[in-house]
N, CA and C atoms as an extended XYZ file, in Angstrom:
249
Properties=species:S:1:pos:R:3:atomname:S:1:resname:S:1:resid:I:1 pbc="F F F"
N        59.875      -68.239      -18.840 N   PRO     1
C        60.413      -69.153      -20.093 CA  PRO     1
C        59.308      -70.166      -20.495 C   PRO     1
N        58.488      -70.687      -19.535 N   HIS     2
C        57.602      -71.727      -19.942 CA  HIS     2
C        56.460      -71.190      -20.758 C   HIS     2
N        56.117      -69.892      -20.497 N   ILE     3
C        55.149      -69.265      -21.426 CA  ILE     3
C        55.581      -69.439      -22.936 C   ILE     3
N        56.761      -69.058      -23.128 N   PHE     4
C        57.355      -69.022      -24.580 CA  PHE     4
C        57.436      -70.427      -25.129 C   PHE     4
N        57.700      -71.406      -24.170 N   THR     5
C        57.806      -72.757      -24.683 CA  THR     5
C        56.335      -73.197      -25.115 C   THR     5
N        55.394      -72.728      -24.303 N   GLY     6
C        54.081      -73.163      -24.780 CA  GLY     6
C        53.707      -72.548      -25.927 C   GLY     6
N        54.045      -71.277      -26.101 N   LEU     7
C        53.774      -70.527      -27.472 CA  LEU     7
C        54.369      -71.255      -28.576 C   LEU     7
N        55.507      -71.642      -28.373 N   SER     8
C        56.203      -72.373      -29.564 CA  SER     8
C        55.589      -73.511      -29.948 C   SER     8
N        55.202      -74.471      -28.951 N   ILE     9
C        54.533      -75.646      -29.129 CA  ILE     9
C        53.003      -75.375      -29.786 C   ILE     9
N        52.483      -74.356      -29.180 N   GLY    10
C        51.054      -73.954      -29.607 CA  GLY    10
C        51.174      -73.554      -31.144 C   GLY    10
N        52.153      -72.733      -31.536 N   MET    11
C        52.352      -72.370      -32.833 CA  MET    11
C        52.440      -73.442      -33.782 C   MET    11
N        53.176      -74.496      -33.431 N   GLY    12
C        53.453      -75.557      -34.263 CA  GLY    12
C        52.183      -76.326      -34.337 C   GLY    12
N        51.348      -76.517      -33.387 N   VAL    13
C        50.110      -77.304      -33.418 CA  VAL    13
C        49.156      -76.427      -34.296 C   VAL    13
N        49.024      -75.248      -34.124 N   ALA    14
C        48.310      -74.305      -34.890 CA  ALA    14
C        48.512      -74.335      -36.319 C   ALA    14
N        49.698      -74.212      -36.665 N   TRP    15
C        50.364      -74.438      -38.066 CA  TRP    15
C        49.773      -75.680      -38.644 C   TRP    15
N        50.107      -76.685      -38.171 N   VAL    16
C        49.672      -78.068      -38.585 CA  VAL    16
C        48.172      -77.958      -38.821 C   VAL    16
N        47.607      -77.562      -37.925 N   SER    17
C        45.890      -77.512      -38.057 CA  SER    17
C        45.420      -76.768      -39.045 C   SER    17
N        46.027      -75.427      -39.312 N   LEU    18
C        45.825      -74.702      -40.386 CA  LEU    18
C        45.852      -75.279      -41.736 C   LEU    18
N        47.144      -75.910      -41.895 N   ILE    19
C        47.428      -76.445      -43.180 CA  ILE    19
C        46.462      -77.666      -43.476 C   ILE    19
N        46.161      -78.492      -42.400 N   ALA    20
C        45.301      -79.725      -42.478 CA  ALA    20
C        43.904      -79.153      -42.844 C   ALA    20
N        43.416      -78.108      -42.246 N   ALA    21
C        42.049      -77.504      -42.506 CA  ALA    21
C        41.935      -77.059      -43.967 C   ALA    21
N        43.075      -76.364      -44.425 N   GLU    22
C        42.984      -75.828      -45.823 CA  GLU    22
C        42.957      -77.096      -46.704 C   GLU    22
N        43.728      -78.155      -46.418 N   MET    23
C        43.755      -79.252      -47.347 CA  MET    23
C        42.382      -80.073      -47.331 C   MET    23
N        41.786      -80.149      -46.332 N   ILE    24
C        40.435      -80.855      -46.164 CA  ILE    24
C        39.291      -80.067      -46.825 C   ILE    24
N        39.044      -78.888      -46.444 N   SER    25
C        37.960      -78.228      -46.880 CA  SER    25
C        38.152      -76.647      -47.216 C   SER    25
N        39.370      -76.322      -47.522 N   GLY    26
C        39.580      -75.085      -47.892 CA  GLY    26
C        39.472      -74.756      -49.437 C   GLY    26
N        39.422      -73.527      -49.808 N   GLN    27
C        39.357      -73.205      -51.185 CA  GLN    27
C        40.568      -72.306      -51.475 C   GLN    27
N        41.309      -71.803      -50.617 N   PHE    28
C        42.368      -70.893      -50.536 CA  PHE    28
C        43.399      -71.330      -49.619 C   PHE    28
N        44.629      -70.834      -49.723 N   GLY    29
C        45.658      -71.161      -48.907 CA  GLY    29
C        46.710      -72.060      -49.508 C   GLY    29
N        47.821      -72.124      -48.616 N   ILE    30
C        48.968      -72.897      -49.119 CA  ILE    30
C        48.506      -74.359      -48.947 C   ILE    30
N        47.776      -74.722      -47.879 N   GLY    31
C        47.469      -76.300      -47.955 CA  GLY    31
C        46.604      -76.585      -49.019 C   GLY    31
N        45.699      -75.827      -49.355 N   TYR    32
C        44.725      -76.043      -50.668 CA  TYR    32
C        45.497      -76.137      -51.798 C   TYR    32
N        46.575      -75.205      -51.968 N   PHE    33
C        47.414      -75.171      -53.345 CA  PHE    33
C        48.180      -76.425      -53.137 C   PHE    33
N        48.809      -76.908      -52.167 N   THR    34
C        49.604      -78.020      -52.200 CA  THR    34
C        48.730      -79.361      -52.412 C   THR    34
N        47.699      -79.370      -51.784 N   TRP    35
C        46.703      -80.629      -51.942 CA  TRP    35
C        46.118      -80.609      -53.453 C   TRP    35
N        45.768      -79.507      -53.968 N   GLU    36
C        45.440      -79.477      -55.349 CA  GLU    36
C        46.470      -79.828      -56.236 C   GLU    36
N        47.710      -79.374      -56.005 N   ALA    37
C        48.928      -80.027      -56.835 CA  ALA    37
C        49.070      -81.327      -56.729 C   ALA    37
N        48.945      -81.802      -55.485 N   TYR    38
C        48.914      -83.438      -55.347 CA  TYR    38
C        48.003      -84.188      -56.163 C   TYR    38
N        46.674      -83.668      -56.148 N   SER    39
C        45.651      -84.192      -56.824 CA  SER    39
C        45.894      -84.324      -58.378 C   SER    39
N        46.502      -83.158      -58.837 N   LEU    40
C        46.825      -82.968      -60.125 CA  LEU    40
C        48.136      -83.641      -60.683 C   LEU    40
N        48.903      -84.225      -59.713 N   ILE    41
C        50.114      -84.857      -59.834 CA  ILE    41
C        51.226      -83.609      -60.534 C   ILE    41
N        51.191      -82.611      -59.984 N   SER    42
C        52.189      -81.475      -60.340 CA  SER    42
C        53.414      -81.398      -59.385 C   SER    42
N        54.411      -82.092      -59.672 N   TYR    43
C        55.460      -82.326      -58.642 CA  TYR    43
C        56.130      -81.061      -58.303 C   TYR    43
N        56.177      -79.962      -59.106 N   SER    44
C        57.008      -78.875      -58.965 CA  SER    44
C        56.181      -77.949      -58.098 C   SER    44
N        54.771      -77.919      -58.235 N   GLU    45
C        53.955      -77.365      -57.328 CA  GLU    45
C        53.840      -77.899      -55.966 C   GLU    45
N        53.784      -79.199      -55.841 N   ILE    46
C        53.943      -79.899      -54.589 CA  ILE    46
C        55.233      -79.532      -53.876 C   ILE    46
N        56.325      -79.348      -54.396 N   ALA    47
C        57.605      -78.986      -53.813 CA  ALA    47
C        57.552      -77.631      -53.352 C   ALA    47
N        56.883      -76.639      -54.275 N   LEU    48
C        56.890      -75.236      -53.932 CA  LEU    48
C        55.934      -75.162      -52.767 C   LEU    48
N        54.781      -75.837      -52.594 N   GLY    49
C        53.892      -75.815      -51.492 CA  GLY    49
C        54.576      -76.105      -50.145 C   GLY    49
N        55.325      -77.314      -50.275 N   MET    50
C        56.019      -77.954      -49.172 CA  MET    50
C        57.113      -76.889      -48.662 C   MET    50
N        57.859      -76.276      -49.513 N   ILE    51
C        58.912      -75.435      -49.204 CA  ILE    51
C        58.328      -74.074      -48.652 C   ILE    51
N        57.391      -73.760      -49.127 N   THR    52
C        56.515      -72.425      -48.622 CA  THR    52
C        56.054      -72.717      -47.224 C   THR    52
N        55.461      -73.855      -47.012 N   ILE    53
C        54.917      -74.166      -45.629 CA  ILE    53
C        56.015      -74.353      -44.633 C   ILE    53
N        57.156      -74.910      -45.092 N   GLY    54
C        58.298      -75.073      -44.145 CA  GLY    54
C        58.786      -73.570      -43.748 C   GLY    54
N        59.083      -72.775      -44.844 N   ILE    55
C        59.592      -71.395      -44.539 CA  ILE    55
C        58.794      -70.638      -43.614 C   ILE    55
N        57.451      -70.662      -44.068 N   LEU    56
C        56.515      -69.769      -43.055 CA  LEU    56
C        56.516      -70.454      -41.601 C   LEU    56
N        56.600      -71.794      -41.619 N   GLY    57
C        56.693      -72.382      -40.227 CA  GLY    57
C        58.086      -71.973      -39.369 C   GLY    57
N        59.047      -71.897      -40.133 N   LEU    58
C        60.371      -71.397      -39.592 CA  LEU    58
C        60.367      -70.087      -39.213 C   LEU    58
N        59.623      -69.102      -40.133 N   LEU    59
C        59.519      -67.687      -39.776 CA  LEU    59
C        58.699      -67.571      -38.444 C   LEU    59
N        57.703      -68.324      -38.213 N   CYS    60
C        56.921      -68.184      -37.183 CA  CYS    60
C        57.660      -68.585      -35.840 C   CYS    60
N        58.371      -69.659      -35.962 N   SER    61
C        59.121      -70.171      -34.921 CA  SER    61
C        60.100      -69.159      -34.421 C   SER    61
N        60.886      -68.564      -35.486 N   LYS    62
C        61.890      -67.611      -35.161 CA  LYS    62
C        61.296      -66.295      -34.664 C   LYS    62
N        60.098      -65.791      -34.958 N   ALA    63
C        59.389      -64.762      -34.536 CA  ALA    63
C        59.073      -64.960      -32.896 C   ALA    63
N        58.925      -66.173      -32.504 N   ILE    64
C        58.518      -66.423      -31.083 CA  ILE    64
C        59.967      -66.381      -30.449 C   ILE    64
N        61.027      -66.952      -31.045 N   GLN    65
C        62.328      -66.961      -30.300 CA  GLN    65
C        62.726      -65.444      -30.135 C   GLN    65
N        62.553      -64.615      -31.163 N   VAL    66
C        62.961      -63.351      -31.043 CA  VAL    66
C        62.191      -62.534      -29.996 C   VAL    66
N        60.903      -62.774      -29.941 N   CYS    67
C        60.094      -62.248      -28.821 CA  CYS    67
C        60.537      -62.710      -27.496 C   CYS    67
N        60.790      -64.007      -27.410 N   SER    68
C        61.328      -64.406      -26.175 CA  SER    68
C        62.577      -63.837      -25.709 C   SER    68
N        63.579      -63.737      -26.477 N   LYS    69
C        65.004      -62.944      -26.207 CA  LYS    69
C        64.600      -61.604      -25.876 C   LYS    69
N        63.671      -60.820      -26.491 N   LEU    70
C        63.446      -59.364      -26.186 CA  LEU    70
C        62.847      -59.265      -24.709 C   LEU    70
N        61.809      -60.211      -24.538 N   ALA    71
C        61.090      -60.303      -23.256 CA  ALA    71
C        61.955      -60.783      -22.089 C   ALA    71
N        62.848      -61.552      -22.425 N   MET    72
C        63.723      -62.234      -21.350 CA  MET    72
C        65.161      -62.245      -21.747 C   MET    72
N        65.867      -61.095      -21.707 N   PRO    73
C        67.212      -61.140      -22.087 CA  PRO    73
C        68.165      -61.908      -21.133 C   PRO    73
N        67.724      -62.077      -19.968 N   TRP    74
C        68.525      -62.812      -18.967 CA  TRP    74
C        68.616      -64.442      -19.201 C   TRP    74
N        67.736      -64.898      -19.816 N   VAL    75
C        67.620      -66.356      -20.103 CA  VAL    75
C        68.589      -66.635      -21.301 C   VAL    75
N        69.480      -67.561      -20.964 N   GLY    76
C        70.609      -68.048      -21.999 CA  GLY    76
C        70.002      -68.844      -23.054 C   GLY    76
N        70.755      -69.145      -24.158 N   SER    77
C        70.355      -70.019      -25.285 CA  SER    77
C        70.055      -71.378      -24.776 C   SER    77
N        69.337      -72.346      -25.773 N   ALA    78
C        68.845      -73.582      -25.542 CA  ALA    78
C        70.030      -74.488      -24.986 C   ALA    78
N        71.157      -74.210      -25.552 N   GLY    79
C        72.282      -75.261      -25.078 CA  GLY    79
C        72.951      -74.899      -23.806 C   GLY    79
N        72.633      -73.800      -23.263 N   GLY    80
C        73.283      -73.476      -22.017 CA  GLY    80
C        74.504      -72.646      -22.270 C   GLY    80
N        74.931      -72.472      -23.493 N   SER    81
C        76.151      -71.623      -23.767 CA  SER    81
C        75.780      -70.354      -24.291 C   SER    81
N        76.255      -69.299      -23.860 N   ASN    82
C        76.018      -67.853      -24.271 CA  ASN    82
C        76.923      -67.433      -25.406 C   ASN    82
N        76.712      -67.785      -26.627 N   LYS    83
C        77.525      -67.443      -27.765 CA  LYS    83
C        76.982      -66.364      -28.405 C   LYS    83
């Protein structure tokens, strides 16, 4: 279980690093798109970028949770209840 906890934390850090790198020196990607929209004061595109970043981060997190449940079906949910 600790491996998947580390994977989850690592995925979050990697995701933030990727977006930050795209914002700083990228020419492509969601981070670049969002930063460019910020520079041009385009609020709708800023919101679209933020929502896209959030959804993709959520999907990555859920993918790790699904892999964790497949690899370790005997481990219960986070709250300790098996619903």
